[in-house]
Amino acid sequence: MRSSHHGDGYDVLVVGGGIIGLVTAWRTAQRGLRVAVVDPEPGGGAARVAAGMLAAVTELHYGEELLLGLNLASAARYPDFVAELEEASGRETGFRTCGTLAVALDSDDRAHLRDLHALQQRSGLESQWLTGRECRRLEPMLAPGVRGGLRVDGDHQIDPRRLAAALLTACERAGVVLHRERAERLAVVHGRAAGVVLAGGADLAADQVVLAAGSLSGRLAGLPDGLAPPVRPVKGQVLRLAVPAPYAPFLGRTVRAVVRGGHVYLVPRENGELVLGATSEEMGWDTTVTAGGVYELLRDAHELVPGITELPLTEVRAGLRPGSPDNAPLLGPTALPGLHLATGHHRNGVLLTPVTGDAMAALLADGELPEEARPFTPHRFPSAADSARQEQPA
Ligand code: GLY
């Protein structure tokens, strides 16, 4: 195990207290290292908005076969991960093994779903083709015009807000120190990451620094030239509705579709919340909820499940996914000794939480990434780092 040479410093300092930063801190503290997290609002970030689908199979895309391996590894770990986290924190996470139904509303959608089904079969994944009638038998609230669908019993869900709250408590109980302040600048001493300077001016020293600040990861001052991670914000608008008792159970599982090229999904929670997402917009740092975004989500969801217009609308919010050039995360060491990344999880941050925590803790405690995480080191983007930073606002 690696240990600090600084008498008063930490072994590991994690910049960013979203679910990725917190799981990294928790797992690393469990390995006996002295860990701190720097974030003005730990437990916040994109998880405040995310729907929490664990959709390794239904969100499979062409060209992302390598990412599929990591997604599946993380999905397989979820039940044990949740059991351990709930035990460690004394909090429930809303994990539901409810499965997913992806449906087609017209012949174009059906062709798209057929292609996805073929790709899933070639990849050895379990999914079952259903007729429109079979889809409606499974989910009676679906529109009568549904043309067919894919039943994926292995794609589950969790409540990301409760996941973040549980991780925060687990961190505190494991001795992780929380600095509720913004990290202003990376400290580099003798060519090595040595800690951070907080917005209030205080210095925090550490042997190793992990940059896990989601879409903001490239904005930490003091990163040497070429080392800013190539992450960009990808805006997602998400609505929350309530399912009053007379309407329950409104949906039994996550229902999703691609309508006019955009993804729409409805995630029913056990507590009666129904999450409706999500737009995907390249709008820089803008997190405005727009009439157009809300209109499109409601229009598409209404085509899918007409009865949603009866439900109370309880919340609308926009968040920023940390997009990377190949949609896969950046995990592991950078060219600056002592500086590591755990960011760029894009559409899969919640799904990849367990495997990220395990990979980062192994790296930080033993000095080596596990085999499954090695294809995702930042070194695969030697030149993208510079251009991503230049695109960001001052
Ligand atoms: N994985 C769902 C989303 O990013 O919208």
Tab-separated table of C-alpha atoms and ligand atoms in Angstrom:
chain	number	residue	atom	x	y	z
A	1	MET	CA	0.000	0.000	0.000
A	2	ARG	CA	1.235	3.513	-0.816
A	3	SER	CA	1.299	5.997	2.017
A	4	SER	CA	1.862	9.742	2.403
A	5	HIS	CA	5.282	11.238	2.966
A	6	HIS	CA	3.639	14.489	4.118
A	7	GLY	CA	3.100	14.509	7.862
A	8	ASP	CA	0.057	16.771	7.593
A	9	GLY	CA	-1.160	15.947	4.078
A	10	TYR	CA	-3.501	13.359	2.677
A	11	ASP	CA	-2.601	10.249	0.794
A	12	VAL	CA	-5.312	11.051	-1.771
A	13	LEU	CA	-7.227	14.227	-2.566
A	14	VAL	CA	-10.291	13.854	-4.770
A	15	VAL	CA	-11.423	16.989	-6.614
A	16	GLY	CA	-15.178	16.631	-7.144
A	17	GLY	CA	-17.786	15.153	-4.815
A	18	GLY	CA	-20.283	13.766	-7.319
A	19	ILE	CA	-20.946	10.029	-7.365
A	20	ILE	CA	-17.672	9.277	-9.197
A	21	GLY	CA	-15.548	11.314	-6.766
A	22	LEU	CA	-17.374	9.896	-3.750
A	23	VAL	CA	-17.137	6.260	-4.823
A	24	THR	CA	-13.422	6.768	-5.508
A	25	ALA	CA	-12.966	8.294	-2.049
A	26	TRP	CA	-15.009	5.632	-0.263
A	27	ARG	CA	-13.321	2.651	-1.900
A	28	THR	CA	-9.871	4.193	-1.390
A	29	ALA	CA	-10.517	4.958	2.294
A	30	GLN	CA	-11.580	1.317	2.709
A	31	ARG	CA	-8.051	0.394	1.581
A	32	GLY	CA	-6.621	2.283	4.579
A	33	LEU	CA	-5.497	5.503	2.862
A	34	ARG	CA	-6.131	8.985	4.252
A	35	VAL	CA	-8.563	10.547	1.785
A	36	ALA	CA	-10.203	13.953	1.374
A	37	VAL	CA	-12.823	15.254	-1.077
A	38	VAL	CA	-12.982	18.876	-2.213
A	39	ASP	CA	-16.390	20.104	-3.386
A	40	PRO	CA	-18.616	23.031	-2.351
A	41	GLU	CA	-21.651	20.717	-2.523
A	42	PRO	CA	-20.624	17.074	-2.139
A	43	GLY	CA	-23.359	14.685	-3.261
A	44	GLY	CA	-24.478	17.105	-6.002
A	45	GLY	CA	-23.431	17.247	-9.653
A	46	ALA	CA	-25.016	15.426	-12.569
A	47	ALA	CA	-26.515	12.782	-10.238
A	48	ARG	CA	-29.006	15.441	-9.054
A	49	VAL	CA	-30.559	15.268	-12.511
A	50	ALA	CA	-29.796	11.765	-13.854
A	51	ALA	CA	-32.579	9.198	-14.172
A	52	GLY	CA	-30.373	6.343	-12.969
A	53	MET	CA	-30.942	3.755	-15.702
A	54	LEU	CA	-28.429	0.905	-15.552
A	55	ALA	CA	-28.830	0.291	-19.256
A	56	ALA	CA	-25.738	-1.574	-20.499
A	57	VAL	CA	-27.809	-3.548	-23.019
A	58	THR	CA	-30.459	-1.058	-24.177
A	59	GLU	CA	-27.916	1.780	-24.533
A	60	LEU	CA	-25.511	-0.297	-26.630
A	61	HIS	CA	-24.164	1.655	-29.631
A	62	TYR	CA	-22.171	0.627	-32.694
A	63	GLY	CA	-18.459	1.139	-32.185
A	64	GLU	CA	-18.704	1.045	-28.379
A	65	GLU	CA	-17.967	-2.656	-27.868
A	66	LEU	CA	-14.996	-1.904	-25.586
A	67	LEU	CA	-17.164	0.316	-23.400
A	68	LEU	CA	-19.785	-2.452	-23.337
A	69	GLY	CA	-17.312	-4.708	-21.500
A	70	LEU	CA	-16.812	-2.108	-18.763
A	71	ASN	CA	-20.555	-1.368	-18.590
A	72	LEU	CA	-21.369	-5.071	-18.187
A	73	ALA	CA	-18.679	-5.520	-15.540
A	74	SER	CA	-20.183	-2.657	-13.560
A	75	ALA	CA	-23.789	-3.841	-14.030
A	76	ALA	CA	-22.823	-7.300	-12.739
A	77	ARG	CA	-21.301	-5.713	-9.640
A	78	TYR	CA	-24.386	-3.615	-8.815
A	79	PRO	CA	-26.326	-5.962	-6.486
A	80	ASP	CA	-23.333	-6.607	-4.194
A	81	PHE	CA	-22.229	-2.991	-4.423
A	82	VAL	CA	-25.666	-1.749	-3.333
A	83	ALA	CA	-25.877	-4.270	-0.492
A	84	GLU	CA	-22.464	-3.205	0.824
A	85	LEU	CA	-23.177	0.504	0.417
A	86	GLU	CA	-26.579	0.315	2.113
A	87	GLU	CA	-25.005	-1.619	4.998
A	88	ALA	CA	-22.106	0.848	5.302
A	89	SER	CA	-24.296	3.961	5.125
A	90	GLY	CA	-27.546	2.798	6.724
A	91	ARG	CA	-29.338	4.391	3.733
A	92	GLU	CA	-31.415	2.908	0.927
A	93	THR	CA	-30.533	3.658	-2.675
A	94	GLY	CA	-33.743	2.829	-4.546
A	95	PHE	CA	-32.071	0.040	-6.559
A	96	ARG	CA	-34.796	-1.793	-8.524
A	97	THR	CA	-34.296	-4.934	-10.589
A	98	CYS	CA	-37.256	-4.072	-12.773
A	99	GLY	CA	-35.868	-4.508	-16.306
A	100	THR	CA	-36.421	-2.307	-19.362
A	101	LEU	CA	-38.669	-2.312	-22.424
A	102	ALA	CA	-37.452	-0.408	-25.507
A	103	VAL	CA	-40.300	0.136	-27.972
A	104	ALA	CA	-40.815	1.295	-31.563
A	105	LEU	CA	-43.576	3.721	-32.550
A	106	ASP	CA	-43.249	3.541	-36.341
A	107	SER	CA	-41.560	1.464	-39.013
A	108	ASP	CA	-38.326	3.524	-38.891
A	109	ASP	CA	-38.105	2.991	-35.119
A	110	ARG	CA	-38.794	-0.684	-35.617
A	111	ALA	CA	-35.957	-0.996	-38.142
A	112	HIS	CA	-33.655	0.781	-35.676
A	113	LEU	CA	-34.677	-1.559	-32.846
A	114	ARG	CA	-34.231	-4.615	-35.084
A	115	ASP	CA	-30.657	-3.450	-35.788
A	116	LEU	CA	-30.063	-2.957	-32.065
A	117	HIS	CA	-31.431	-6.433	-31.386
A	118	ALA	CA	-29.066	-7.939	-33.974
A	119	LEU	CA	-26.114	-6.069	-32.446
A	120	GLN	CA	-27.100	-7.274	-28.972
A	121	GLN	CA	-27.283	-10.866	-30.210
A	122	ARG	CA	-23.892	-10.616	-31.918
A	123	SER	CA	-22.521	-9.277	-28.631
A	124	GLY	CA	-23.945	-12.242	-26.695
A	125	LEU	CA	-26.457	-10.097	-24.768
A	126	GLU	CA	-29.873	-11.173	-23.568
A	127	SER	CA	-32.873	-9.398	-25.078
A	128	GLN	CA	-36.167	-10.625	-26.456
A	129	TRP	CA	-38.122	-9.275	-29.438
A	130	LEU	CA	-41.814	-8.624	-28.669
A	131	THR	CA	-44.735	-7.712	-30.935
A	132	GLY	CA	-46.666	-4.511	-30.221
A	133	ARG	CA	-49.425	-6.569	-28.615
A	134	GLU	CA	-46.929	-8.342	-26.337
A	135	CYS	CA	-45.428	-4.978	-25.343
A	136	ARG	CA	-48.869	-3.692	-24.353
A	137	ARG	CA	-49.645	-6.840	-22.422
A	138	LEU	CA	-46.480	-6.167	-20.397
A	139	GLU	CA	-47.116	-2.415	-20.048
A	140	PRO	CA	-50.831	-1.614	-20.554
A	141	MET	CA	-50.249	2.182	-20.470
A	142	LEU	CA	-48.301	2.063	-23.760
A	143	ALA	CA	-49.858	3.721	-26.809
A	144	PRO	CA	-52.006	1.364	-28.924
A	145	GLY	CA	-49.815	2.100	-31.983
A	146	VAL	CA	-46.606	0.601	-30.528
A	147	ARG	CA	-45.109	-1.527	-33.327
A	148	GLY	CA	-42.820	-3.829	-31.391
A	149	GLY	CA	-40.156	-3.772	-28.734
A	150	LEU	CA	-37.167	-5.285	-27.018
A	151	ARG	CA	-37.532	-6.731	-23.549
A	152	VAL	CA	-34.290	-6.497	-21.570
A	153	ASP	CA	-34.752	-8.020	-18.140
A	154	GLY	CA	-31.174	-7.282	-17.059
A	155	ASP	CA	-31.236	-3.447	-17.406
A	156	HIS	CA	-32.258	-2.085	-13.998
A	157	GLN	CA	-32.362	1.297	-12.251
A	158	ILE	CA	-31.249	3.116	-9.108
A	159	ASP	CA	-32.165	6.524	-7.659
A	160	PRO	CA	-29.002	8.616	-8.242
A	161	ARG	CA	-29.879	11.175	-5.538
A	162	ARG	CA	-30.179	8.445	-2.939
A	163	LEU	CA	-27.046	6.774	-4.307
A	164	ALA	CA	-25.129	10.060	-3.845
A	165	ALA	CA	-26.503	10.520	-0.302
A	166	ALA	CA	-25.520	6.952	0.633
A	167	LEU	CA	-22.020	7.406	-0.792
A	168	LEU	CA	-21.598	10.645	1.148
A	169	THR	CA	-22.533	8.969	4.437
A	170	ALA	CA	-20.360	5.938	3.641
A	171	CYS	CA	-17.434	8.299	2.972
A	172	GLU	CA	-17.929	10.101	6.274
A	173	ARG	CA	-18.181	6.819	8.159
A	174	ALA	CA	-14.998	5.562	6.472
A	175	GLY	CA	-13.100	8.651	7.654
A	176	VAL	CA	-13.030	10.632	4.388
A	177	VAL	CA	-12.539	14.342	5.139
A	178	LEU	CA	-14.911	16.672	3.245
A	179	HIS	CA	-13.673	20.158	2.327
A	180	ARG	CA	-16.856	21.987	1.307
A	181	GLU	CA	-15.062	24.522	-0.883
A	182	ARG	CA	-14.141	24.938	-4.520
A	183	ALA	CA	-10.722	23.729	-5.659
A	184	GLU	CA	-9.147	26.735	-7.389
A	185	ARG	CA	-5.790	25.439	-8.587
A	186	LEU	CA	-3.723	22.287	-8.827
A	187	ALA	CA	-0.443	22.550	-6.925
A	188	VAL	CA	2.543	21.145	-8.820
A	189	VAL	CA	5.841	20.770	-6.965
A	190	HIS	CA	9.038	19.455	-8.602
A	191	GLY	CA	7.072	18.138	-11.594
A	192	ARG	CA	4.520	16.270	-9.483
A	193	ALA	CA	0.910	16.925	-8.415
A	194	ALA	CA	1.153	17.881	-4.767
A	195	GLY	CA	-2.369	18.940	-3.771
A	196	VAL	CA	-4.736	21.822	-4.477
A	197	VAL	CA	-5.239	25.435	-3.479
A	198	LEU	CA	-8.811	26.097	-2.318
A	199	ALA	CA	-10.863	29.116	-3.446
A	200	GLY	CA	-10.454	30.561	0.066
A	201	GLY	CA	-6.644	30.399	-0.322
A	202	ALA	CA	-5.871	27.374	1.880
A	203	ASP	CA	-3.385	24.760	0.623
A	204	LEU	CA	-4.195	21.066	0.847
A	205	ALA	CA	-1.244	18.736	0.343
A	206	ALA	CA	-1.570	15.190	-0.946
A	207	ASP	CA	0.568	12.435	-2.445
A	208	GLN	CA	-1.991	11.775	-5.173
A	209	VAL	CA	-4.736	13.931	-6.680
A	210	VAL	CA	-7.774	12.574	-8.513
A	211	LEU	CA	-9.631	14.913	-10.838
A	212	ALA	CA	-13.259	13.728	-10.736
A	213	ALA	CA	-15.155	16.946	-11.338
A	214	GLY	CA	-17.427	15.735	-14.147
A	215	SER	CA	-17.869	18.206	-16.993
A	216	LEU	CA	-15.846	20.784	-14.999
A	217	SER	CA	-12.753	18.578	-14.867
A	218	GLY	CA	-10.917	20.548	-17.551
A	219	ARG	CA	-11.376	23.867	-15.768
A	220	LEU	CA	-9.092	23.430	-12.772
A	221	ALA	CA	-6.375	26.092	-12.981
A	222	GLY	CA	-2.775	24.989	-12.819
A	223	LEU	CA	-3.100	21.911	-15.028
A	224	PRO	CA	0.074	21.734	-17.113
A	225	ASP	CA	-0.270	22.346	-20.865
A	226	GLY	CA	-1.897	19.445	-22.673
A	227	LEU	CA	-3.164	17.768	-19.508
A	228	ALA	CA	-6.675	19.228	-19.283
A	229	PRO	CA	-8.996	16.256	-19.768
A	230	PRO	CA	-10.939	16.358	-23.053
A	231	VAL	CA	-14.367	16.469	-21.412
A	232	ARG	CA	-17.193	18.740	-22.507
A	233	PRO	CA	-20.631	19.456	-21.040
A	234	VAL	CA	-23.561	17.695	-22.748
A	235	LYS	CA	-26.792	19.176	-21.487
A	236	GLY	CA	-29.694	16.951	-20.493
A	237	GLN	CA	-33.115	18.261	-19.507
A	238	VAL	CA	-35.141	15.916	-17.316
A	239	LEU	CA	-38.683	16.117	-15.902
A	240	ARG	CA	-40.077	14.497	-12.796
A	241	LEU	CA	-43.717	13.532	-12.445
A	242	ALA	CA	-45.636	11.941	-9.595
A	243	VAL	CA	-47.850	8.891	-9.891
A	244	PRO	CA	-50.762	9.387	-7.459
A	245	ALA	CA	-52.119	6.223	-5.821
A	246	PRO	CA	-55.147	5.764	-8.127
A	247	TYR	CA	-52.801	5.579	-11.165
A	248	ALA	CA	-50.265	3.172	-9.606
A	249	PRO	CA	-48.559	1.120	-10.858
A	250	PHE	CA	-48.366	3.352	-13.894
A	251	LEU	CA	-45.423	1.484	-15.430
A	252	GLY	CA	-43.779	-1.671	-14.104
A	253	ARG	CA	-40.367	-1.168	-15.710
A	254	THR	CA	-38.312	1.464	-17.505
A	255	VAL	CA	-39.858	2.206	-20.901
A	256	ARG	CA	-37.845	3.921	-23.612
A	257	ALA	CA	-37.912	4.721	-27.298
A	258	VAL	CA	-36.088	6.675	-29.975
A	259	VAL	CA	-38.599	9.197	-31.330
A	260	ARG	CA	-37.543	11.390	-34.294
A	261	GLY	CA	-33.922	10.563	-33.499
A	262	GLY	CA	-34.087	11.662	-29.836
A	263	HIS	CA	-34.027	9.331	-26.844
A	264	VAL	CA	-37.002	9.420	-24.507
A	265	TYR	CA	-37.318	7.285	-21.404
A	266	LEU	CA	-39.678	6.901	-18.469
A	267	VAL	CA	-38.203	5.495	-15.261
A	268	PRO	CA	-40.757	4.512	-12.600
A	269	ARG	CA	-39.510	4.552	-9.027
A	270	GLU	CA	-40.946	2.521	-6.193
A	271	ASN	CA	-41.767	5.729	-4.286
A	272	GLY	CA	-44.163	6.877	-7.040
A	273	GLU	CA	-41.796	9.233	-8.846
A	274	LEU	CA	-41.678	8.935	-12.640
A	275	VAL	CA	-38.545	10.371	-14.258
A	276	LEU	CA	-38.851	11.497	-17.871
A	277	GLY	CA	-35.672	12.193	-19.837
A	278	ALA	CA	-33.696	13.375	-21.581
A	279	THR	CA	-32.508	15.905	-24.109
A	280	SER	CA	-28.927	15.739	-25.337
A	281	GLU	CA	-27.675	19.208	-26.271
A	282	GLU	CA	-24.245	20.639	-27.050
A	283	MET	CA	-24.878	24.037	-25.429
A	284	GLY	CA	-21.679	24.668	-23.485
A	285	TRP	CA	-22.254	25.466	-19.826
A	286	ASP	CA	-25.887	26.476	-20.238
A	287	THR	CA	-28.262	24.743	-17.800
A	288	THR	CA	-31.421	26.670	-18.679
A	289	VAL	CA	-34.607	24.648	-18.756
A	290	THR	CA	-36.201	25.615	-22.068
A	291	ALA	CA	-39.790	25.542	-23.294
A	292	GLY	CA	-38.570	23.691	-26.399
A	293	GLY	CA	-36.765	21.002	-24.408
A	294	VAL	CA	-39.732	20.393	-22.115
A	295	TYR	CA	-42.144	20.463	-25.066
A	296	GLU	CA	-40.168	17.852	-27.014
A	297	LEU	CA	-39.845	15.532	-24.036
A	298	LEU	CA	-43.562	15.740	-23.226
A	299	ARG	CA	-44.547	15.403	-26.890
A	300	ASP	CA	-42.415	12.277	-27.392
A	301	ALA	CA	-43.360	10.733	-24.050
A	302	HIS	CA	-47.020	11.398	-24.768
A	303	GLU	CA	-46.741	9.495	-28.061
A	304	LEU	CA	-45.250	6.621	-26.112
A	305	VAL	CA	-47.502	6.667	-23.032
A	306	PRO	CA	-50.495	9.015	-23.608
A	307	GLY	CA	-51.637	8.823	-19.963
A	308	ILE	CA	-48.660	10.872	-18.695
A	309	THR	CA	-50.590	14.095	-19.332
A	310	GLU	CA	-52.801	13.220	-16.321
A	311	LEU	CA	-49.848	13.154	-13.912
A	312	PRO	CA	-48.654	16.060	-11.741
A	313	LEU	CA	-45.405	17.584	-13.020
A	314	THR	CA	-43.186	18.072	-9.953
A	315	GLU	CA	-39.773	19.161	-11.229
A	316	VAL	CA	-37.850	20.237	-14.317
A	317	ARG	CA	-34.081	20.459	-14.281
A	318	ALA	CA	-31.073	20.436	-16.577
A	319	GLY	CA	-27.694	18.842	-15.865
A	320	LEU	CA	-24.391	18.452	-17.662
A	321	ARG	CA	-23.066	15.036	-18.642
A	322	PRO	CA	-19.260	14.910	-18.855
A	323	GLY	CA	-18.893	13.936	-22.526
A	324	SER	CA	-15.609	12.512	-23.833
A	325	PRO	CA	-14.459	12.154	-27.466
A	326	ASP	CA	-15.333	8.412	-27.586
A	327	ASN	CA	-18.173	8.468	-24.999
A	328	ALA	CA	-16.085	6.346	-22.627
A	329	PRO	CA	-14.611	7.438	-19.291
A	330	LEU	CA	-11.052	8.543	-18.620
A	331	LEU	CA	-9.694	6.452	-15.770
A	332	GLY	CA	-6.153	6.413	-14.480
A	333	PRO	CA	-2.837	8.232	-14.407
A	334	THR	CA	-1.951	11.259	-16.502
A	335	ALA	CA	1.468	12.293	-17.773
A	336	LEU	CA	1.908	14.373	-14.581
A	337	PRO	CA	3.072	12.045	-11.798
A	338	GLY	CA	0.577	11.961	-8.953
A	339	LEU	CA	-2.365	13.266	-11.026
A	340	HIS	CA	-5.133	10.833	-11.993
A	341	LEU	CA	-8.458	11.195	-13.789
A	342	ALA	CA	-11.867	9.679	-13.086
A	343	THR	CA	-14.128	11.625	-15.429
A	344	GLY	CA	-15.770	11.654	-18.891
A	345	HIS	CA	-18.432	9.056	-18.015
A	346	HIS	CA	-20.924	10.785	-20.342
A	347	ARG	CA	-24.232	8.811	-20.431
A	348	ASN	CA	-22.970	6.053	-18.128
A	349	GLY	CA	-21.869	7.690	-14.876
A	350	VAL	CA	-24.407	5.974	-12.645
A	351	LEU	CA	-23.919	2.587	-14.309
A	352	LEU	CA	-20.118	2.846	-14.093
A	353	THR	CA	-19.995	3.931	-10.439
A	354	PRO	CA	-19.117	0.502	-8.918
A	355	VAL	CA	-16.401	-0.401	-11.425
A	356	THR	CA	-14.904	3.102	-11.285
A	357	GLY	CA	-14.614	2.962	-7.490
A	358	ASP	CA	-12.888	-0.412	-7.626
A	359	ALA	CA	-10.521	0.574	-10.437
A	360	MET	CA	-9.489	3.880	-8.884
A	361	ALA	CA	-8.975	2.377	-5.416
A	362	ALA	CA	-6.734	-0.332	-6.906
A	363	LEU	CA	-4.728	2.303	-8.762
A	364	LEU	CA	-4.383	4.593	-5.754
A	365	ALA	CA	-3.629	1.888	-3.204
A	366	ASP	CA	-1.599	-0.593	-5.277
A	367	GLY	CA	-0.316	1.619	-8.092
A	368	GLU	CA	-1.978	-0.394	-10.870
A	369	LEU	CA	-5.282	-0.281	-12.717
A	370	PRO	CA	-7.142	-3.587	-12.969
A	371	GLU	CA	-7.120	-5.197	-16.414
A	372	GLU	CA	-10.730	-4.212	-17.204
A	373	ALA	CA	-9.999	-0.480	-16.808
A	374	ARG	CA	-6.736	-0.321	-18.755
A	375	PRO	CA	-8.290	0.491	-22.151
A	376	PHE	CA	-9.739	3.672	-20.603
A	377	THR	CA	-6.624	5.550	-19.492
A	378	PRO	CA	-6.315	9.227	-20.505
A	379	HIS	CA	-3.269	8.335	-22.634
A	380	ARG	CA	-5.590	7.355	-25.499
A	381	PHE	CA	-6.125	11.097	-26.198
A	382	PRO	CA	-2.616	12.518	-26.501
A	383	SER	CA	-3.600	15.611	-28.495
A	384	ALA	CA	-7.321	16.027	-27.752
A	385	ALA	CA	-6.525	17.429	-24.321
A	386	ASP	CA	-5.196	20.700	-25.721
A	387	SER	CA	-8.061	21.357	-28.106
A	388	ALA	CA	-10.753	20.627	-25.497
A	389	ARG	CA	-9.274	23.182	-23.161
A	390	GLN	CA	-9.083	25.848	-25.854
A	391	GLU	CA	-12.810	25.414	-26.575
A	392	GLN	CA	-13.820	26.120	-22.987
A	393	PRO	CA	-14.907	29.577	-21.829
A	394	ALA	CA	-12.619	31.609	-19.610
B	1	GLY	N1	-28.041	7.504	-19.792
B	1	GLY	C1	-29.125	8.373	-19.958
B	1	GLY	C2	-28.766	9.733	-20.365
B	1	GLY	O1	-27.615	10.094	-20.358
B	1	GLY	O2	-29.662	10.471	-20.703
